Amino acid sequence: GKSGYDHFMLKEINEQPTALRQGLSGRLDELAGRVTVEELSDVETPGRVEFVACGTSYHAALFGVEALRAADIPAQAFLASEYATGPAPVRDDTLVVGVTQSGETADTLSALREARARGAETLAVTNVVDSSAARECDHVLYIRSGPEIGVAATKTFSSQLVALTLFTATLAERGGEDARELVAALRDLPNHLQHVLDESRAADVVEEYLDSEAYFFIGRGPAFPVALEGALKFKEITYEHAEGFASGELKHGPLALVTANTPVFAVVTGDDERARKTIGNVKEVEARDAPVVAVTDGASDVERYADDVLEIPETHPRTAPVLTNAQLQLVAYHMANRLGRAIDKPRNLAKSVTVE
Ligand code: F6R
């Protein structure tokens, strides 16, 4: 049942700290500052990694690409439906990773079959034990989220981010990289997430934007998939127009849509070049009178340019997206709730899409 929650979605959002503890259990060696993922011990170190996935899982795959590239491992993500009908060339050292919560998404299975037929090693990153993806791939990494009932993927996305972080750290450690700080951040992540869930101001913030024309989400680097996912969740359950953009793309077209009636959710963590550049983009939307909601760890001065702030604790760049995304999950949930939408069963959508 819904254990007292109005919707499975809210229950599952609140289950995330537990889901992450399950996903990390036995997979961190805090003393040695290493990750220890048994399922990956017999996966040969690939020369390049290619992800295939759909929807929310594709956003997790984009996060995986960003993480692998930061560890100097060439990586690319494909929409499974595109890969299935136009597969990429497979080299000897290519590992194709299917990211699929259900393990039953037709497009993803079809892409993985194409990859195998071309001689690629395959790895399934999935939640469902013994699912088709788990059975058909050479290797499986279980995300251990527990069952997800709400059509909108929430806790499984967070668990996918963590699983892909463990996957990346496993490969990076083989290349001699030190994972000590990341291991500490992963250890603290369930508590940080609990803090975000307990303290979130998302329910108040949405009150101010109930009648907007459209909702935009921007981010750069690891915040880019968070922006895409924030917009997908939002449109899926509110039925309002929402779009996610890489911050830098705004001025290449989408800025034409920005008005005083289109709130922009800007995901900005850290205080590096990326943060500074996104703040530049925030100033551009401000100049068009758009309200700005900053989703931030407070490391930069983005708050100075924002009408509202949704805060997360400071953490590692690899773990911040889990926390910023949780704020945007709550934004989508509370907006949909205020608009009286069928949150657990949005129109036209199914939990698992078993046709291509
Ligand atoms: C959105 C959502 C979908 C799924 C997509 C892939 O909330 O749930 O976009 O992410 O249909 O599903 P899986 O991960 O089962 O392959």
CSV table of C-alpha atoms and ligand atoms in Angstrom, one decimal:
chain,number,residue,atom,x,y,z
A,1,GLY,CA,0.0,0.0,0.0
A,2,LYS,CA,0.9,3.7,0.1
A,3,SER,CA,1.8,3.6,3.8
A,4,GLY,CA,-0.2,6.7,4.6
A,5,TYR,CA,1.1,8.7,1.6
A,6,ASP,CA,-1.4,10.2,-0.8
A,7,HIS,CA,0.5,8.8,-3.8
A,8,PHE,CA,3.0,6.1,-4.5
A,9,MET,CA,5.2,8.8,-6.1
A,10,LEU,CA,5.5,10.7,-2.8
A,11,LYS,CA,6.1,7.4,-1.0
A,12,GLU,CA,8.8,6.4,-3.4
A,13,ILE,CA,10.4,9.9,-3.3
A,14,ASN,CA,10.6,9.5,0.5
A,15,GLU,CA,12.0,5.9,0.2
A,16,GLN,CA,15.1,7.2,-1.6
A,17,PRO,CA,17.4,7.3,1.4
A,18,THR,CA,16.6,3.7,2.0
A,19,ALA,CA,16.9,2.8,-1.7
A,20,LEU,CA,20.4,4.3,-1.8
A,21,ARG,CA,21.5,2.5,1.4
A,22,GLN,CA,20.4,-0.7,-0.3
A,23,GLY,CA,22.3,0.2,-3.4
A,24,LEU,CA,25.4,1.0,-1.5
A,25,SER,CA,25.3,-1.9,0.9
A,26,GLY,CA,28.5,-3.9,0.8
A,27,ARG,CA,29.8,-1.9,-2.1
A,28,LEU,CA,31.9,0.7,-0.3
A,29,ASP,CA,35.1,-0.1,1.5
A,30,GLU,CA,35.4,3.0,3.7
A,31,LEU,CA,38.7,2.1,5.3
A,32,ALA,CA,40.5,1.5,2.0
A,33,GLY,CA,38.6,4.4,0.3
A,34,ARG,CA,37.5,2.1,-2.5
A,35,VAL,CA,34.4,0.8,-4.1
A,36,THR,CA,33.8,-3.0,-4.1
A,37,VAL,CA,31.2,-4.0,-6.6
A,38,GLU,CA,31.4,-7.8,-6.9
A,39,GLU,CA,29.2,-8.0,-9.9
A,40,LEU,CA,31.7,-5.9,-11.9
A,41,SER,CA,34.8,-7.9,-11.0
A,42,ASP,CA,34.6,-10.0,-14.1
A,43,VAL,CA,33.8,-7.1,-16.4
A,44,GLU,CA,36.9,-6.4,-18.5
A,45,THR,CA,38.0,-2.8,-18.5
A,46,PRO,CA,36.5,-1.3,-21.7
A,47,GLY,CA,38.2,1.1,-24.1
A,48,ARG,CA,34.9,2.8,-24.5
A,49,VAL,CA,31.4,2.7,-23.0
A,50,GLU,CA,28.2,3.2,-24.9
A,51,PHE,CA,24.9,3.5,-23.1
A,52,VAL,CA,21.5,2.7,-24.5
A,53,ALA,CA,18.3,3.7,-22.6
A,54,CYS,CA,15.0,5.5,-22.8
A,55,GLY,CA,13.3,8.4,-21.0
A,56,THR,CA,14.5,8.8,-17.4
A,57,SER,CA,17.0,6.0,-17.8
A,58,TYR,CA,18.5,7.9,-20.7
A,59,HIS,CA,19.0,10.9,-18.4
A,60,ALA,CA,20.8,8.6,-16.0
A,61,ALA,CA,22.9,7.4,-18.9
A,62,LEU,CA,23.9,11.0,-19.8
A,63,PHE,CA,25.0,11.3,-16.2
A,64,GLY,CA,27.1,8.1,-16.7
A,65,VAL,CA,28.7,9.6,-19.7
A,66,GLU,CA,29.7,12.7,-17.8
A,67,ALA,CA,31.1,10.7,-14.9
A,68,LEU,CA,33.1,8.4,-17.2
A,69,ARG,CA,34.5,11.3,-19.2
A,70,ALA,CA,35.6,13.0,-16.0
A,71,ALA,CA,37.5,9.7,-15.3
A,72,ASP,CA,39.0,9.9,-18.8
A,73,ILE,CA,37.0,7.0,-20.2
A,74,PRO,CA,35.4,7.7,-23.6
A,75,ALA,CA,31.7,7.3,-23.3
A,76,GLN,CA,28.5,8.1,-25.3
A,77,ALA,CA,24.8,7.7,-24.6
A,78,PHE,CA,22.3,6.7,-27.3
A,79,LEU,CA,18.5,6.8,-27.2
A,80,ALA,CA,17.7,3.1,-27.4
A,81,SER,CA,15.1,3.6,-30.1
A,82,GLU,CA,17.7,5.4,-32.3
A,83,TYR,CA,20.4,2.8,-31.6
A,84,ALA,CA,18.0,-0.1,-32.3
A,85,THR,CA,17.5,1.1,-35.9
A,86,GLY,CA,20.9,2.8,-36.4
A,87,PRO,CA,23.5,1.1,-34.2
A,88,ALA,CA,26.9,2.5,-33.7
A,89,PRO,CA,30.0,0.7,-35.0
A,90,VAL,CA,31.3,-1.8,-32.3
A,91,ARG,CA,35.0,-1.9,-31.6
A,92,ASP,CA,36.7,-4.9,-29.8
A,93,ASP,CA,36.8,-3.0,-26.6
A,94,THR,CA,33.3,-1.5,-26.6
A,95,LEU,CA,31.1,-2.2,-23.6
A,96,VAL,CA,27.4,-1.5,-24.3
A,97,VAL,CA,25.5,-0.7,-21.2
A,98,GLY,CA,21.7,-0.9,-21.1
A,99,VAL,CA,20.2,1.3,-18.4
A,100,THR,CA,16.6,0.1,-17.7
A,101,GLN,CA,14.8,0.1,-14.4
A,102,SER,CA,12.2,-2.5,-15.5
A,103,GLY,CA,14.6,-4.5,-17.7
A,104,GLU,CA,11.7,-5.0,-20.1
A,105,THR,CA,11.7,-1.8,-22.2
A,106,ALA,CA,11.3,-3.0,-25.8
A,107,ASP,CA,13.5,-0.3,-27.4
A,108,THR,CA,16.3,-1.0,-24.9
A,109,LEU,CA,16.2,-4.7,-25.3
A,110,SER,CA,16.2,-4.3,-29.1
A,111,ALA,CA,19.3,-2.0,-28.9
A,112,LEU,CA,21.1,-4.4,-26.6
A,113,ARG,CA,20.3,-7.3,-29.1
A,114,GLU,CA,21.8,-5.2,-31.9
A,115,ALA,CA,24.9,-4.5,-29.9
A,116,ARG,CA,25.3,-8.2,-29.1
A,117,ALA,CA,24.8,-9.2,-32.7
A,118,ARG,CA,27.7,-6.9,-33.6
A,119,GLY,CA,29.9,-8.5,-31.0
A,120,ALA,CA,29.8,-6.0,-28.2
A,121,GLU,CA,30.0,-7.1,-24.5
A,122,THR,CA,26.8,-6.0,-22.7
A,123,LEU,CA,26.0,-4.9,-19.2
A,124,ALA,CA,22.5,-4.4,-17.9
A,125,VAL,CA,22.0,-1.8,-15.1
A,126,THR,CA,18.5,-2.7,-13.9
A,127,ASN,CA,16.3,-2.9,-10.9
A,128,VAL,CA,14.4,-6.1,-11.7
A,129,VAL,CA,16.1,-9.4,-10.9
A,130,ASP,CA,15.9,-11.9,-13.7
A,131,SER,CA,14.3,-9.3,-16.1
A,132,SER,CA,14.8,-9.8,-19.8
A,133,ALA,CA,17.8,-7.3,-19.8
A,134,ALA,CA,19.3,-9.1,-16.9
A,135,ARG,CA,19.0,-12.5,-18.6
A,136,GLU,CA,20.2,-11.4,-22.0
A,137,CYS,CA,23.2,-9.3,-21.1
A,138,ASP,CA,26.7,-10.7,-20.4
A,139,HIS,CA,26.8,-8.9,-17.1
A,140,VAL,CA,24.3,-7.4,-14.6
A,141,LEU,CA,24.6,-4.6,-12.1
A,142,TYR,CA,21.5,-4.4,-9.9
A,143,ILE,CA,20.5,-1.0,-8.6
A,144,ARG,CA,18.5,-2.5,-5.7
A,145,SER,CA,15.9,0.3,-5.4
A,146,GLY,CA,13.1,-2.0,-4.4
A,147,PRO,CA,9.8,-2.1,-6.3
A,148,GLU,CA,8.6,1.1,-7.9
A,149,ILE,CA,4.8,1.4,-8.5
A,150,GLY,CA,4.4,5.1,-9.6
A,151,VAL,CA,4.5,5.5,-13.3
A,152,ALA,CA,7.0,8.4,-12.9
A,153,ALA,CA,10.4,7.0,-12.1
A,154,THR,CA,11.8,8.6,-9.0
A,155,LYS,CA,13.8,6.4,-6.6
A,156,THR,CA,15.0,4.2,-9.4
A,157,PHE,CA,16.6,7.2,-11.1
A,158,SER,CA,18.5,8.1,-8.0
A,159,SER,CA,19.6,4.5,-7.6
A,160,GLN,CA,20.7,4.5,-11.2
A,161,LEU,CA,22.9,7.5,-10.6
A,162,VAL,CA,24.5,5.8,-7.7
A,163,ALA,CA,25.0,2.5,-9.5
A,164,LEU,CA,26.6,4.4,-12.5
A,165,THR,CA,28.8,6.2,-10.0
A,166,LEU,CA,29.9,2.9,-8.6
A,167,PHE,CA,30.5,1.5,-12.1
A,168,THR,CA,32.6,4.6,-13.0
A,169,ALA,CA,34.6,4.4,-9.8
A,170,THR,CA,35.3,0.7,-10.4
A,171,LEU,CA,36.8,1.5,-13.8
A,172,ALA,CA,38.6,4.6,-12.6
A,173,GLU,CA,40.2,2.8,-9.6
A,174,ARG,CA,41.6,0.2,-12.0
A,175,GLY,CA,43.3,3.2,-13.7
A,176,GLY,CA,44.8,4.2,-10.4
A,177,GLU,CA,42.3,7.0,-9.4
A,178,ASP,CA,41.8,7.7,-5.8
A,179,ALA,CA,38.2,7.3,-4.7
A,180,ARG,CA,38.5,8.3,-1.1
A,181,GLU,CA,36.5,11.5,-1.3
A,182,LEU,CA,33.8,10.0,-3.5
A,183,VAL,CA,33.4,7.0,-1.1
A,184,ALA,CA,32.9,9.4,1.8
A,185,ALA,CA,30.3,11.4,-0.2
A,186,LEU,CA,28.5,8.2,-1.2
A,187,ARG,CA,28.4,7.1,2.4
A,188,ASP,CA,26.9,10.5,3.5
A,189,LEU,CA,24.5,10.6,0.5
A,190,PRO,CA,21.4,8.9,2.1
A,191,ASN,CA,21.6,11.3,5.1
A,192,HIS,CA,22.0,14.3,2.9
A,193,LEU,CA,19.1,13.2,0.8
A,194,GLN,CA,17.0,12.7,3.9
A,195,HIS,CA,17.8,16.3,4.9
A,196,VAL,CA,16.7,17.6,1.5
A,197,LEU,CA,13.4,15.7,1.7
A,198,ASP,CA,12.8,17.0,5.2
A,199,GLU,CA,13.7,20.6,4.5
A,200,SER,CA,12.5,21.1,1.0
A,201,ARG,CA,10.6,24.4,0.2
A,202,ALA,CA,9.3,23.0,-3.1
A,203,ALA,CA,5.7,22.9,-1.9
A,204,ASP,CA,5.8,26.7,-1.1
A,205,VAL,CA,7.8,27.6,-4.2
A,206,VAL,CA,5.3,26.1,-6.7
A,207,GLU,CA,2.5,28.2,-5.2
A,208,GLU,CA,3.9,31.2,-6.9
A,209,TYR,CA,4.0,29.6,-10.4
A,210,LEU,CA,0.7,27.8,-10.7
A,211,ASP,CA,-0.4,29.8,-13.7
A,212,SER,CA,2.7,30.0,-15.8
A,213,GLU,CA,2.8,29.4,-19.6
A,214,ALA,CA,5.7,27.0,-19.6
A,215,TYR,CA,8.5,25.9,-17.3
A,216,PHE,CA,12.2,25.7,-18.2
A,217,PHE,CA,15.0,23.8,-16.6
A,218,ILE,CA,18.7,24.5,-17.3
A,219,GLY,CA,22.0,23.0,-16.2
A,220,ARG,CA,25.5,22.4,-17.4
A,221,GLY,CA,27.7,19.3,-17.1
A,222,PRO,CA,26.4,17.0,-14.4
A,223,ALA,CA,23.4,19.4,-13.9
A,224,PHE,CA,22.4,19.0,-17.6
A,225,PRO,CA,20.8,15.6,-17.2
A,226,VAL,CA,19.1,16.9,-14.0
A,227,ALA,CA,17.6,19.7,-16.0
A,228,LEU,CA,16.3,17.2,-18.6
A,229,GLU,CA,14.9,14.9,-15.9
A,230,GLY,CA,13.4,17.8,-14.0
A,231,ALA,CA,11.5,18.8,-17.1
A,232,LEU,CA,10.4,15.3,-18.0
A,233,LYS,CA,9.0,14.6,-14.6
A,234,PHE,CA,7.3,17.9,-14.6
A,235,LYS,CA,5.5,17.5,-17.9
A,236,GLU,CA,4.7,13.8,-17.3
A,237,ILE,CA,2.6,14.5,-14.2
A,238,THR,CA,1.6,18.1,-14.4
A,239,TYR,CA,0.6,18.1,-18.1
A,240,GLU,CA,2.2,21.6,-18.3
A,241,HIS,CA,4.7,22.5,-20.9
A,242,ALA,CA,8.2,21.9,-19.6
A,243,GLU,CA,11.6,21.7,-21.3
A,244,GLY,CA,15.1,21.1,-20.1
A,245,PHE,CA,18.1,22.7,-21.8
A,246,ALA,CA,21.8,22.7,-21.5
A,247,SER,CA,22.4,26.2,-20.1
A,248,GLY,CA,24.7,27.1,-23.0
A,249,GLU,CA,22.0,26.2,-25.6
A,250,LEU,CA,19.5,28.8,-24.3
A,251,LYS,CA,20.8,31.6,-26.5
A,252,HIS,CA,20.8,29.3,-29.6
A,253,GLY,CA,17.0,29.4,-29.8
A,254,PRO,CA,15.0,28.6,-26.7
A,255,LEU,CA,15.6,32.1,-25.3
A,256,ALA,CA,12.9,33.3,-27.7
A,257,LEU,CA,10.4,31.5,-25.5
A,258,VAL,CA,11.5,33.1,-22.3
A,259,THR,CA,9.1,35.7,-20.8
A,260,ALA,CA,7.9,37.0,-17.5
A,261,ASN,CA,5.5,34.1,-17.5
A,262,THR,CA,8.0,31.2,-17.9
A,263,PRO,CA,9.8,30.4,-14.7
A,264,VAL,CA,13.3,29.0,-15.2
A,265,PHE,CA,14.7,26.4,-12.7
A,266,ALA,CA,18.5,26.8,-12.8
A,267,VAL,CA,20.5,23.9,-11.4
A,268,VAL,CA,23.9,25.3,-10.2
A,269,THR,CA,26.2,23.5,-7.8
A,270,GLY,CA,29.9,24.2,-7.0
A,271,ASP,CA,31.6,27.4,-7.9
A,272,ASP,CA,33.6,26.4,-11.0
A,273,GLU,CA,33.6,27.6,-14.6
A,274,ARG,CA,30.4,25.7,-15.3
A,275,ALA,CA,28.6,27.3,-12.4
A,276,ARG,CA,29.8,30.8,-13.4
A,277,LYS,CA,28.7,30.2,-17.0
A,278,THR,CA,25.3,29.0,-16.0
A,279,ILE,CA,25.0,32.1,-13.8
A,280,GLY,CA,25.7,34.1,-16.9
A,281,ASN,CA,22.8,32.3,-18.5
A,282,VAL,CA,20.6,33.0,-15.5
A,283,LYS,CA,21.3,36.7,-16.0
A,284,GLU,CA,20.2,36.4,-19.6
A,285,VAL,CA,16.8,35.0,-18.6
A,286,GLU,CA,16.5,37.6,-15.8
A,287,ALA,CA,16.9,40.3,-18.4
A,288,ARG,CA,13.8,38.9,-20.0
A,289,ASP,CA,12.0,39.2,-16.7
A,290,ALA,CA,11.6,35.5,-16.2
A,291,PRO,CA,11.4,34.3,-12.6
A,292,VAL,CA,14.4,32.2,-11.6
A,293,VAL,CA,14.4,29.4,-9.1
A,294,ALA,CA,17.9,28.4,-8.2
A,295,VAL,CA,18.6,24.8,-7.2
A,296,THR,CA,21.9,25.1,-5.5
A,297,ASP,CA,24.4,24.1,-2.8
A,298,GLY,CA,25.1,27.8,-2.1
A,299,ALA,CA,28.7,27.5,-3.2
A,300,SER,CA,28.3,30.2,-5.9
A,301,ASP,CA,26.5,33.5,-5.7
A,302,VAL,CA,23.6,32.3,-8.0
A,303,GLU,CA,21.1,33.1,-5.1
A,304,ARG,CA,21.8,36.8,-5.8
A,305,TYR,CA,20.1,36.5,-9.1
A,306,ALA,CA,17.3,34.1,-8.1
A,307,ASP,CA,13.7,34.8,-7.0
A,308,ASP,CA,13.5,31.6,-5.1
A,309,VAL,CA,16.1,29.1,-3.8
A,310,LEU,CA,15.9,25.3,-3.3
A,311,GLU,CA,18.9,24.3,-1.3
A,312,ILE,CA,21.0,21.2,-1.0
A,313,PRO,CA,23.9,20.4,1.3
A,314,GLU,CA,27.4,20.8,-0.2
A,315,THR,CA,28.7,17.4,-1.5
A,316,HIS,CA,30.9,15.8,-4.1
A,317,PRO,CA,30.2,16.8,-7.8
A,318,ARG,CA,29.2,13.2,-8.5
A,319,THR,CA,26.6,13.1,-5.7
A,320,ALA,CA,25.1,16.6,-6.1
A,321,PRO,CA,22.8,15.6,-9.0
A,322,VAL,CA,21.0,13.1,-6.7
A,323,LEU,CA,20.2,16.0,-4.3
A,324,THR,CA,19.3,18.6,-6.9
A,325,ASN,CA,17.1,16.1,-8.7
A,326,ALA,CA,15.2,15.3,-5.5
A,327,GLN,CA,14.3,19.0,-5.2
A,328,LEU,CA,12.9,18.9,-8.8
A,329,GLN,CA,11.0,15.7,-8.1
A,330,LEU,CA,9.3,17.5,-5.3
A,331,VAL,CA,8.6,20.5,-7.5
A,332,ALA,CA,6.9,18.3,-10.1
A,333,TYR,CA,5.0,16.4,-7.4
A,334,HIS,CA,3.6,19.4,-5.5
A,335,MET,CA,2.7,21.2,-8.7
A,336,ALA,CA,0.8,18.2,-10.0
A,337,ASN,CA,-0.9,17.8,-6.7
A,338,ARG,CA,-2.0,21.4,-6.6
A,339,LEU,CA,-3.3,21.0,-10.2
A,340,GLY,CA,-5.2,17.9,-9.1
A,341,ARG,CA,-3.5,15.6,-11.6
A,342,ALA,CA,-3.6,11.7,-11.5
A,343,ILE,CA,-0.1,11.5,-10.2
A,344,ASP,CA,0.4,7.8,-10.0
A,345,LYS,CA,-1.3,7.1,-13.4
A,346,PRO,CA,-0.6,10.0,-15.7
A,347,ARG,CA,-2.7,9.9,-18.9
A,348,ASN,CA,-1.3,8.1,-21.9
A,349,LEU,CA,1.6,6.6,-20.1
A,350,ALA,CA,2.5,3.1,-18.9
A,351,LYS,CA,5.1,2.0,-16.3
A,352,SER,CA,6.9,-0.3,-18.7
A,353,VAL,CA,6.8,0.2,-22.4
A,354,THR,CA,7.0,-3.2,-24.0
A,355,VAL,CA,6.3,-2.2,-27.6
A,356,GLU,CA,8.8,-0.4,-29.9
B,1,F6R,C1,9.6,8.5,-16.8
B,1,F6R,C2,9.8,7.1,-17.0
B,1,F6R,C3,10.2,6.6,-18.3
B,1,F6R,C4,11.1,5.4,-18.2
B,1,F6R,C5,11.4,4.8,-19.6
B,1,F6R,C6,12.4,3.7,-19.5
B,1,F6R,O1,9.2,8.8,-15.5
B,1,F6R,O2,9.6,6.3,-16.1
B,1,F6R,O3,10.7,7.6,-19.1
B,1,F6R,O4,12.3,5.9,-17.6
B,1,F6R,O5,10.2,4.3,-20.1
B,1,F6R,O6,12.0,2.7,-18.6
B,1,F6R,P1,13.0,1.6,-18.1
B,1,F6R,O7,14.0,2.3,-17.2
B,1,F6R,O8,12.2,0.6,-17.4
B,1,F6R,O9,13.7,1.0,-19.3
